[in-house]
């Protein structure tokens, strides 16, 4: 293979790998924000569970206070029953007692039901707190892995920058200019593989003689459609791995 073509291919692979690493680095803040959002959602669930317990406690206290008041009123009615003078007063007092007893029964059932609900709500708080704690451990591990990945990606970018500078120094100036011009105008891809008679980037079919010349890899040939520098990989369908 022509040495300058080999250098251009390696330069393209370095630039593509660097772009991929940069894109991954740029995505890390969003991934970190997603981890924060997971923790906030769980914290909100815990706060909601605790709030429901507090609201339920208030409602239960109100029901217990109402029960105490009705029980006190029932006691007074029963005391007053002994002091009535007429049948009419007696029947009226019995009606008041019956209504109070019905209200006491209703409130007692309500308080009992609230006591059972309190156990369920307390259990829900415990489960929400445990889930939050477990998820926090997972999130912290994921955050640490994310930070490790960010450091590795940055190190990769720095390494590629050094390798790129060395390759550029080996290239003739006019080829460096051509490569940079194509990179800017072709979405970061200045070099493309030719395979099965086509430029594999723009997918345009190449003239047979041009394709045959490209397969020799002995000269620099540009795609007549997208102007990218073309090369041929000896094994059909094979692609060389990106630098890591």
mmCIF file with all atom_site columns, N, CA, C and O in Angstrom, residues 1-43:
data_model
loop_
_atom_site.group_PDB
_atom_site.id
_atom_site.type_symbol
_atom_site.label_atom_id
_atom_site.label_alt_id
_atom_site.label_comp_id
_atom_site.label_asym_id
_atom_site.label_entity_id
_atom_site.label_seq_id
_atom_site.pdbx_PDB_ins_code
_atom_site.Cartn_x
_atom_site.Cartn_y
_atom_site.Cartn_z
_atom_site.occupancy
_atom_site.B_iso_or_equiv
_atom_site.pdbx_formal_charge
_atom_site.auth_seq_id
_atom_site.auth_comp_id
_atom_site.auth_asym_id
_atom_site.auth_atom_id
_atom_site.pdbx_PDB_model_num
ATOM 1   N N  . UNK A 1 1  ? 0.840   -1.201 0.000  1.00 0.00 ? 1  UNK A N  1
ATOM 2   C CA . UNK A 1 1  ? 0.000   0.000  0.000  1.00 0.00 ? 1  UNK A CA 1
ATOM 3   C C  . UNK A 1 1  ? 0.873   1.249  0.000  1.00 0.00 ? 1  UNK A C  1
ATOM 4   O O  . UNK A 1 1  ? 1.924   1.281  0.651  1.00 0.00 ? 1  UNK A O  1
ATOM 5   N N  . UNK A 1 2  ? 0.409   2.271  -0.716 1.00 0.00 ? 2  UNK A N  1
ATOM 6   C CA . UNK A 1 2  ? 1.119   3.545  -0.735 1.00 0.00 ? 2  UNK A CA 1
ATOM 7   C C  . UNK A 1 2  ? 1.252   4.072  0.698  1.00 0.00 ? 2  UNK A C  1
ATOM 8   O O  . UNK A 1 2  ? 0.247   4.160  1.423  1.00 0.00 ? 2  UNK A O  1
ATOM 9   N N  . UNK A 1 3  ? 2.453   4.406  1.171  1.00 0.00 ? 3  UNK A N  1
ATOM 10  C CA . UNK A 1 3  ? 2.638   4.837  2.553  1.00 0.00 ? 3  UNK A CA 1
ATOM 11  C C  . UNK A 1 3  ? 1.746   6.019  2.945  1.00 0.00 ? 3  UNK A C  1
ATOM 12  O O  . UNK A 1 3  ? 1.174   6.027  4.053  1.00 0.00 ? 3  UNK A O  1
ATOM 13  N N  . UNK A 1 4  ? 1.633   7.015  2.063  1.00 0.00 ? 4  UNK A N  1
ATOM 14  C CA . UNK A 1 4  ? 0.790   8.163  2.404  1.00 0.00 ? 4  UNK A CA 1
ATOM 15  C C  . UNK A 1 4  ? -0.681  7.766  2.533  1.00 0.00 ? 4  UNK A C  1
ATOM 16  O O  . UNK A 1 4  ? -1.410  8.304  3.370  1.00 0.00 ? 4  UNK A O  1
ATOM 17  N N  . UNK A 1 5  ? -1.119  6.808  1.714  1.00 0.00 ? 5  UNK A N  1
ATOM 18  C CA . UNK A 1 5  ? -2.508  6.336  1.826  1.00 0.00 ? 5  UNK A CA 1
ATOM 19  C C  . UNK A 1 5  ? -2.710  5.622  3.151  1.00 0.00 ? 5  UNK A C  1
ATOM 20  O O  . UNK A 1 5  ? -3.732  5.812  3.826  1.00 0.00 ? 5  UNK A O  1
ATOM 21  N N  . UNK A 1 6  ? -1.719  4.822  3.504  1.00 0.00 ? 6  UNK A N  1
ATOM 22  C CA . UNK A 1 6  ? -1.807  4.130  4.796  1.00 0.00 ? 6  UNK A CA 1
ATOM 23  C C  . UNK A 1 6  ? -1.882  5.138  5.945  1.00 0.00 ? 6  UNK A C  1
ATOM 24  O O  . UNK A 1 6  ? -2.667  4.978  6.884  1.00 0.00 ? 6  UNK A O  1
ATOM 25  N N  . UNK A 1 7  ? -1.089  6.201  5.854  1.00 0.00 ? 7  UNK A N  1
ATOM 26  C CA . UNK A 1 7  ? -1.118  7.232  6.898  1.00 0.00 ? 7  UNK A CA 1
ATOM 27  C C  . UNK A 1 7  ? -2.486  7.921  6.945  1.00 0.00 ? 7  UNK A C  1
ATOM 28  O O  . UNK A 1 7  ? -3.014  8.208  8.018  1.00 0.00 ? 7  UNK A O  1
ATOM 29  N N  . UNK A 1 8  ? -3.033  8.205  5.777  1.00 0.00 ? 8  UNK A N  1
ATOM 30  C CA . UNK A 1 8  ? -4.349  8.870  5.731  1.00 0.00 ? 8  UNK A CA 1
ATOM 31  C C  . UNK A 1 8  ? -5.443  7.970  6.312  1.00 0.00 ? 8  UNK A C  1
ATOM 32  O O  . UNK A 1 8  ? -6.342  8.445  7.006  1.00 0.00 ? 8  UNK A O  1
ATOM 33  N N  . UNK A 1 9  ? -5.344  6.682  6.026  1.00 0.00 ? 9  UNK A N  1
ATOM 34  C CA . UNK A 1 9  ? -6.332  5.741  6.590  1.00 0.00 ? 9  UNK A CA 1
ATOM 35  C C  . UNK A 1 9  ? -6.219  5.727  8.107  1.00 0.00 ? 9  UNK A C  1
ATOM 36  O O  . UNK A 1 9  ? -7.232  5.795  8.830  1.00 0.00 ? 9  UNK A O  1
ATOM 37  N N  . UNK A 1 10 ? -4.998  5.631  8.608  1.00 0.00 ? 10 UNK A N  1
ATOM 38  C CA . UNK A 1 10 ? -4.808  5.630  10.064 1.00 0.00 ? 10 UNK A CA 1
ATOM 39  C C  . UNK A 1 10 ? -5.249  6.951  10.680 1.00 0.00 ? 10 UNK A C  1
ATOM 40  O O  . UNK A 1 10 ? -5.827  6.979  11.782 1.00 0.00 ? 10 UNK A O  1
ATOM 41  N N  . UNK A 1 11 ? -4.993  8.048  9.961  1.00 0.00 ? 11 UNK A N  1
ATOM 42  C CA . UNK A 1 11 ? -5.407  9.359  10.456 1.00 0.00 ? 11 UNK A CA 1
ATOM 43  C C  . UNK A 1 11 ? -6.934  9.437  10.547 1.00 0.00 ? 11 UNK A C  1
ATOM 44  O O  . UNK A 1 11 ? -7.489  9.949  11.525 1.00 0.00 ? 11 UNK A O  1
ATOM 45  N N  . UNK A 1 12 ? -7.612  8.895  9.542  1.00 0.00 ? 12 UNK A N  1
ATOM 46  C CA . UNK A 1 12 ? -9.078  8.888  9.565  1.00 0.00 ? 12 UNK A CA 1
ATOM 47  C C  . UNK A 1 12 ? -9.608  8.050  10.723 1.00 0.00 ? 12 UNK A C  1
ATOM 48  O O  . UNK A 1 12 ? -10.555 8.439  11.414 1.00 0.00 ? 12 UNK A O  1
ATOM 49  N N  . UNK A 1 13 ? -8.985  6.910  10.937 1.00 0.00 ? 13 UNK A N  1
ATOM 50  C CA . UNK A 1 13 ? -9.434  6.049  12.031 1.00 0.00 ? 13 UNK A CA 1
ATOM 51  C C  . UNK A 1 13 ? -9.216  6.722  13.392 1.00 0.00 ? 13 UNK A C  1
ATOM 52  O O  . UNK A 1 13 ? -10.054 6.617  14.292 1.00 0.00 ? 13 UNK A O  1
ATOM 53  N N  . UNK A 1 14 ? -8.099  7.413  13.507 1.00 0.00 ? 14 UNK A N  1
ATOM 54  C CA . UNK A 1 14 ? -7.845  8.154  14.749 1.00 0.00 ? 14 UNK A CA 1
ATOM 55  C C  . UNK A 1 14 ? -8.893  9.242  14.954 1.00 0.00 ? 14 UNK A C  1
ATOM 56  O O  . UNK A 1 14 ? -9.440  9.401  16.056 1.00 0.00 ? 14 UNK A O  1
ATOM 57  N N  . UNK A 1 15 ? -9.169  9.993  13.889 1.00 0.00 ? 15 UNK A N  1
ATOM 58  C CA . UNK A 1 15 ? -10.149 11.073 14.008 1.00 0.00 ? 15 UNK A CA 1
ATOM 59  C C  . UNK A 1 15 ? -11.544 10.525 14.316 1.00 0.00 ? 15 UNK A C  1
ATOM 60  O O  . UNK A 1 15 ? -12.280 11.091 15.122 1.00 0.00 ? 15 UNK A O  1
ATOM 61  N N  . UNK A 1 16 ? -11.909 9.416  13.676 1.00 0.00 ? 16 UNK A N  1
ATOM 62  C CA . UNK A 1 16 ? -13.223 8.819  13.930 1.00 0.00 ? 16 UNK A CA 1
ATOM 63  C C  . UNK A 1 16 ? -13.318 8.308  15.361 1.00 0.00 ? 16 UNK A C  1
ATOM 64  O O  . UNK A 1 16 ? -14.342 8.492  16.034 1.00 0.00 ? 16 UNK A O  1
ATOM 65  N N  . UNK A 1 17 ? -12.240 7.674  15.824 1.00 0.00 ? 17 UNK A N  1
ATOM 66  C CA . UNK A 1 17 ? -12.238 7.176  17.202 1.00 0.00 ? 17 UNK A CA 1
ATOM 67  C C  . UNK A 1 17 ? -12.272 8.330  18.188 1.00 0.00 ? 17 UNK A C  1
ATOM 68  O O  . UNK A 1 17 ? -12.941 8.260  19.231 1.00 0.00 ? 17 UNK A O  1
ATOM 69  N N  . UNK A 1 18 ? -11.564 9.408  17.859 1.00 0.00 ? 18 UNK A N  1
ATOM 70  C CA . UNK A 1 18 ? -11.570 10.581 18.734 1.00 0.00 ? 18 UNK A CA 1
ATOM 71  C C  . UNK A 1 18 ? -12.959 11.207 18.780 1.00 0.00 ? 18 UNK A C  1
ATOM 72  O O  . UNK A 1 18 ? -13.448 11.585 19.856 1.00 0.00 ? 18 UNK A O  1
ATOM 73  N N  . UNK A 1 19 ? -13.600 11.310 17.626 1.00 0.00 ? 19 UNK A N  1
ATOM 74  C CA . UNK A 1 19 ? -14.950 11.880 17.576 1.00 0.00 ? 19 UNK A CA 1
ATOM 75  C C  . UNK A 1 19 ? -15.924 11.029 18.385 1.00 0.00 ? 19 UNK A C  1
ATOM 76  O O  . UNK A 1 19 ? -16.794 11.551 19.095 1.00 0.00 ? 19 UNK A O  1
ATOM 77  N N  . UNK A 1 20 ? -15.771 9.718  18.279 1.00 0.00 ? 20 UNK A N  1
ATOM 78  C CA . UNK A 1 20 ? -16.633 8.817  19.043 1.00 0.00 ? 20 UNK A CA 1
ATOM 79  C C  . UNK A 1 20 ? -16.414 9.006  20.544 1.00 0.00 ? 20 UNK A C  1
ATOM 80  O O  . UNK A 1 20 ? -17.369 9.044  21.331 1.00 0.00 ? 20 UNK A O  1
ATOM 81  N N  . UNK A 1 21 ? -15.138 9.126  20.939 1.00 0.00 ? 21 UNK A N  1
ATOM 82  C CA . UNK A 1 21 ? -14.833 9.330  22.354 1.00 0.00 ? 21 UNK A CA 1
ATOM 83  C C  . UNK A 1 21 ? -15.360 10.675 22.845 1.00 0.00 ? 21 UNK A C  1
ATOM 84  O O  . UNK A 1 21 ? -15.913 10.784 23.949 1.00 0.00 ? 21 UNK A O  1
ATOM 85  N N  . UNK A 1 22 ? -15.212 11.701 22.021 1.00 0.00 ? 22 UNK A N  1
ATOM 86  C CA . UNK A 1 22 ? -15.720 13.024 22.395 1.00 0.00 ? 22 UNK A CA 1
ATOM 87  C C  . UNK A 1 22 ? -17.232 13.011 22.557 1.00 0.00 ? 22 UNK A C  1
ATOM 88  O O  . UNK A 1 22 ? -17.787 13.618 23.485 1.00 0.00 ? 22 UNK A O  1
ATOM 89  N N  . UNK A 1 23 ? -17.900 12.314 21.655 1.00 0.00 ? 23 UNK A N  1
ATOM 90  C CA . UNK A 1 23 ? -19.361 12.221 21.750 1.00 0.00 ? 23 UNK A CA 1
ATOM 91  C C  . UNK A 1 23 ? -19.767 11.506 23.037 1.00 0.00 ? 23 UNK A C  1
ATOM 92  O O  . UNK A 1 23 ? -20.730 11.904 23.709 1.00 0.00 ? 23 UNK A O  1
ATOM 93  N N  . UNK A 1 24 ? -19.007 10.465 23.390 1.00 0.00 ? 24 UNK A N  1
ATOM 94  C CA . UNK A 1 24 ? -19.297 9.748  24.632 1.00 0.00 ? 24 UNK A CA 1
ATOM 95  C C  . UNK A 1 24 ? -19.063 10.644 25.844 1.00 0.00 ? 24 UNK A C  1
ATOM 96  O O  . UNK A 1 24 ? -19.843 10.632 26.808 1.00 0.00 ? 24 UNK A O  1
ATOM 97  N N  . UNK A 1 25 ? -18.004 11.438 25.801 1.00 0.00 ? 25 UNK A N  1
ATOM 98  C CA . UNK A 1 25 ? -17.707 12.363 26.899 1.00 0.00 ? 25 UNK A CA 1
ATOM 99  C C  . UNK A 1 25 ? -18.826 13.386 27.042 1.00 0.00 ? 25 UNK A C  1
ATOM 100 O O  . UNK A 1 25 ? -19.270 13.710 28.155 1.00 0.00 ? 25 UNK A O  1
ATOM 101 N N  . UNK A 1 26 ? -19.299 13.896 25.903 1.00 0.00 ? 26 UNK A N  1
ATOM 102 C CA . UNK A 1 26 ? -20.365 14.899 25.939 1.00 0.00 ? 26 UNK A CA 1
ATOM 103 C C  . UNK A 1 26 ? -21.680 14.317 26.473 1.00 0.00 ? 26 UNK A C  1
ATOM 104 O O  . UNK A 1 26 ? -22.525 15.052 26.988 1.00 0.00 ? 26 UNK A O  1
ATOM 105 N N  . UNK A 1 27 ? -21.840 13.000 26.361 1.00 0.00 ? 27 UNK A N  1
ATOM 106 C CA . UNK A 1 27 ? -23.059 12.379 26.863 1.00 0.00 ? 27 UNK A CA 1
ATOM 107 C C  . UNK A 1 27 ? -23.024 12.059 28.340 1.00 0.00 ? 27 UNK A C  1
ATOM 108 O O  . UNK A 1 27 ? -24.062 11.733 28.939 1.00 0.00 ? 27 UNK A O  1
ATOM 109 N N  . UNK A 1 28 ? -21.848 12.168 28.953 1.00 0.00 ? 28 UNK A N  1
ATOM 110 C CA . UNK A 1 28 ? -21.720 11.808 30.367 1.00 0.00 ? 28 UNK A CA 1
ATOM 111 C C  . UNK A 1 28 ? -22.518 12.725 31.280 1.00 0.00 ? 28 UNK A C  1
ATOM 112 O O  . UNK A 1 28 ? -23.168 12.249 32.226 1.00 0.00 ? 28 UNK A O  1
ATOM 113 N N  . UNK A 1 29 ? -22.516 14.062 31.092 1.00 0.00 ? 29 UNK A N  1
ATOM 114 C CA . UNK A 1 29 ? -23.337 14.908 31.969 1.00 0.00 ? 29 UNK A CA 1
ATOM 115 C C  . UNK A 1 29 ? -24.808 14.516 31.964 1.00 0.00 ? 29 UNK A C  1
ATOM 116 O O  . UNK A 1 29 ? -25.461 14.527 33.018 1.00 0.00 ? 29 UNK A O  1
ATOM 117 N N  . UNK A 1 30 ? -25.334 14.153 30.803 1.00 0.00 ? 30 UNK A N  1
ATOM 118 C CA . UNK A 1 30 ? -26.736 13.736 30.743 1.00 0.00 ? 30 UNK A CA 1
ATOM 119 C C  . UNK A 1 30 ? -26.946 12.432 31.500 1.00 0.00 ? 30 UNK A C  1
ATOM 120 O O  . UNK A 1 30 ? -27.958 12.256 32.198 1.00 0.00 ? 30 UNK A O  1
ATOM 121 N N  . UNK A 1 31 ? -25.981 11.509 31.377 1.00 0.00 ? 31 UNK A N  1
ATOM 122 C CA . UNK A 1 31 ? -26.082 10.248 32.110 1.00 0.00 ? 31 UNK A CA 1
ATOM 123 C C  . UNK A 1 31 ? -26.008 10.494 33.617 1.00 0.00 ? 31 UNK A C  1
ATOM 124 O O  . UNK A 1 31 ? -26.734 9.873  34.403 1.00 0.00 ? 31 UNK A O  1
ATOM 125 N N  . UNK A 1 32 ? -25.140 11.421 34.019 1.00 0.00 ? 32 UNK A N  1
ATOM 126 C CA . UNK A 1 32 ? -25.032 11.770 35.441 1.00 0.00 ? 32 UNK A CA 1
ATOM 127 C C  . UNK A 1 32 ? -26.317 12.419 35.937 1.00 0.00 ? 32 UNK A C  1
ATOM 128 O O  . UNK A 1 32 ? -26.795 12.133 37.044 1.00 0.00 ? 32 UNK A O  1
ATOM 129 N N  . UNK A 1 33 ? -26.897 13.295 35.109 1.00 0.00 ? 33 UNK A N  1
ATOM 130 C CA . UNK A 1 33 ? -28.157 13.938 35.480 1.00 0.00 ? 33 UNK A CA 1
ATOM 131 C C  . UNK A 1 33 ? -29.276 12.906 35.608 1.00 0.00 ? 33 UNK A C  1
ATOM 132 O O  . UNK A 1 33 ? -30.153 13.036 36.479 1.00 0.00 ? 33 UNK A O  1
ATOM 133 N N  . UNK A 1 34 ? -29.252 11.872 34.767 1.00 0.00 ? 34 UNK A N  1
ATOM 134 C CA . UNK A 1 34 ? -30.253 10.813 34.860 1.00 0.00 ? 34 UNK A CA 1
ATOM 135 C C  . UNK A 1 34 ? -30.125 10.057 36.181 1.00 0.00 ? 34 UNK A C  1
ATOM 136 O O  . UNK A 1 34 ? -31.131 9.670  36.788 1.00 0.00 ? 34 UNK A O  1
ATOM 137 N N  . UNK A 1 35 ? -28.891 9.855  36.632 1.00 0.00 ? 35 UNK A N  1
ATOM 138 C CA . UNK A 1 35 ? -28.682 9.207  37.932 1.00 0.00 ? 35 UNK A CA 1
ATOM 139 C C  . UNK A 1 35 ? -29.251 10.077 39.054 1.00 0.00 ? 35 UNK A C  1
ATOM 140 O O  . UNK A 1 35 ? -29.910 9.570  39.978 1.00 0.00 ? 35 UNK A O  1
ATOM 141 N N  . UNK A 1 36 ? -28.995 11.382 38.969 1.00 0.00 ? 36 UNK A N  1
ATOM 142 C CA . UNK A 1 36 ? -29.551 12.297 39.978 1.00 0.00 ? 36 UNK A CA 1
ATOM 143 C C  . UNK A 1 36 ? -31.077 12.264 39.969 1.00 0.00 ? 36 UNK A C  1
ATOM 144 O O  . UNK A 1 36 ? -31.716 12.303 41.025 1.00 0.00 ? 36 UNK A O  1
ATOM 145 N N  . UNK A 1 37 ? -31.647 12.191 38.777 1.00 0.00 ? 37 UNK A N  1
ATOM 146 C CA . UNK A 1 37 ? -33.109 12.158 38.663 1.00 0.00 ? 37 UNK A CA 1
ATOM 147 C C  . UNK A 1 37 ? -33.676 10.897 39.299 1.00 0.00 ? 37 UNK A C  1
ATOM 148 O O  . UNK A 1 37 ? -34.743 10.933 39.938 1.00 0.00 ? 37 UNK A O  1
ATOM 149 N N  . UNK A 1 38 ? -32.976 9.771  39.140 1.00 0.00 ? 38 UNK A N  1
ATOM 150 C CA . UNK A 1 38 ? -33.423 8.530  39.776 1.00 0.00 ? 38 UNK A CA 1
ATOM 151 C C  . UNK A 1 38 ? -33.458 8.673  41.283 1.00 0.00 ? 38 UNK A C  1
ATOM 152 O O  . UNK A 1 38 ? -34.427 8.250  41.939 1.00 0.00 ? 38 UNK A O  1
ATOM 153 N N  . UNK A 1 39 ? -32.425 9.293  41.844 1.00 0.00 ? 39 UNK A N  1
ATOM 154 C CA . UNK A 1 39 ? -32.382 9.474  43.298 1.00 0.00 ? 39 UNK A CA 1
ATOM 155 C C  . UNK A 1 39 ? -33.462 10.449 43.758 1.00 0.00 ? 39 UNK A C  1
ATOM 156 O O  . UNK A 1 39 ? -34.095 10.246 44.805 1.00 0.00 ? 39 UNK A O  1
ATOM 157 N N  . UNK A 1 40 ? -33.685 11.515 42.975 1.00 0.00 ? 40 UNK A N  1
ATOM 158 C CA . UNK A 1 40 ? -34.726 12.475 43.353 1.00 0.00 ? 40 UNK A CA 1
ATOM 159 C C  . UNK A 1 40 ? -36.106 11.821 43.329 1.00 0.00 ? 40 UNK A C  1
ATOM 160 O O  . UNK A 1 40 ? -36.943 12.083 44.205 1.00 0.00 ? 40 UNK A O  1
ATOM 161 N N  . UNK A 1 41 ? -36.332 10.970 42.342 1.00 0.00 ? 41 UNK A N  1
ATOM 162 C CA . UNK A 1 41 ? -37.633 10.296 42.246 1.00 0.00 ? 41 UNK A CA 1
ATOM 163 C C  . UNK A 1 41 ? -37.850 9.384  43.449 1.00 0.00 ? 41 UNK A C  1
ATOM 164 O O  . UNK A 1 41 ? -38.952 9.345  44.017 1.00 0.00 ? 41 UNK A O  1
ATOM 165 N N  . UNK A 1 42 ? -36.812 8.664  43.842 1.00 0.00 ? 42 UNK A N  1
ATOM 166 C CA . UNK A 1 42 ? -36.939 7.782  44.996 1.00 0.00 ? 42 UNK A CA 1
ATOM 167 C C  . UNK A 1 42 ? -37.123 8.570  46.284 1.00 0.00 ? 42 UNK A C  1
ATOM 168 O O  . UNK A 1 42 ? -37.906 8.184  47.161 1.00 0.00 ? 42 UNK A O  1
ATOM 169 N N  . UNK A 1 43 ? -36.389 9.691  46.406 1.00 0.00 ? 43 UNK A N  1
ATOM 170 C CA . UNK A 1 43 ? -36.544 10.540 47.586 1.00 0.00 ? 43 UNK A CA 1
ATOM 171 C C  . UNK A 1 43 ? -37.965 11.091 47.661 1.00 0.00 ? 43 UNK A C  1
ATOM 172 O O  . UNK A 1 43 ? -38.556 11.198 48.749 1.00 0.00 ? 43 UNK A O  1
#
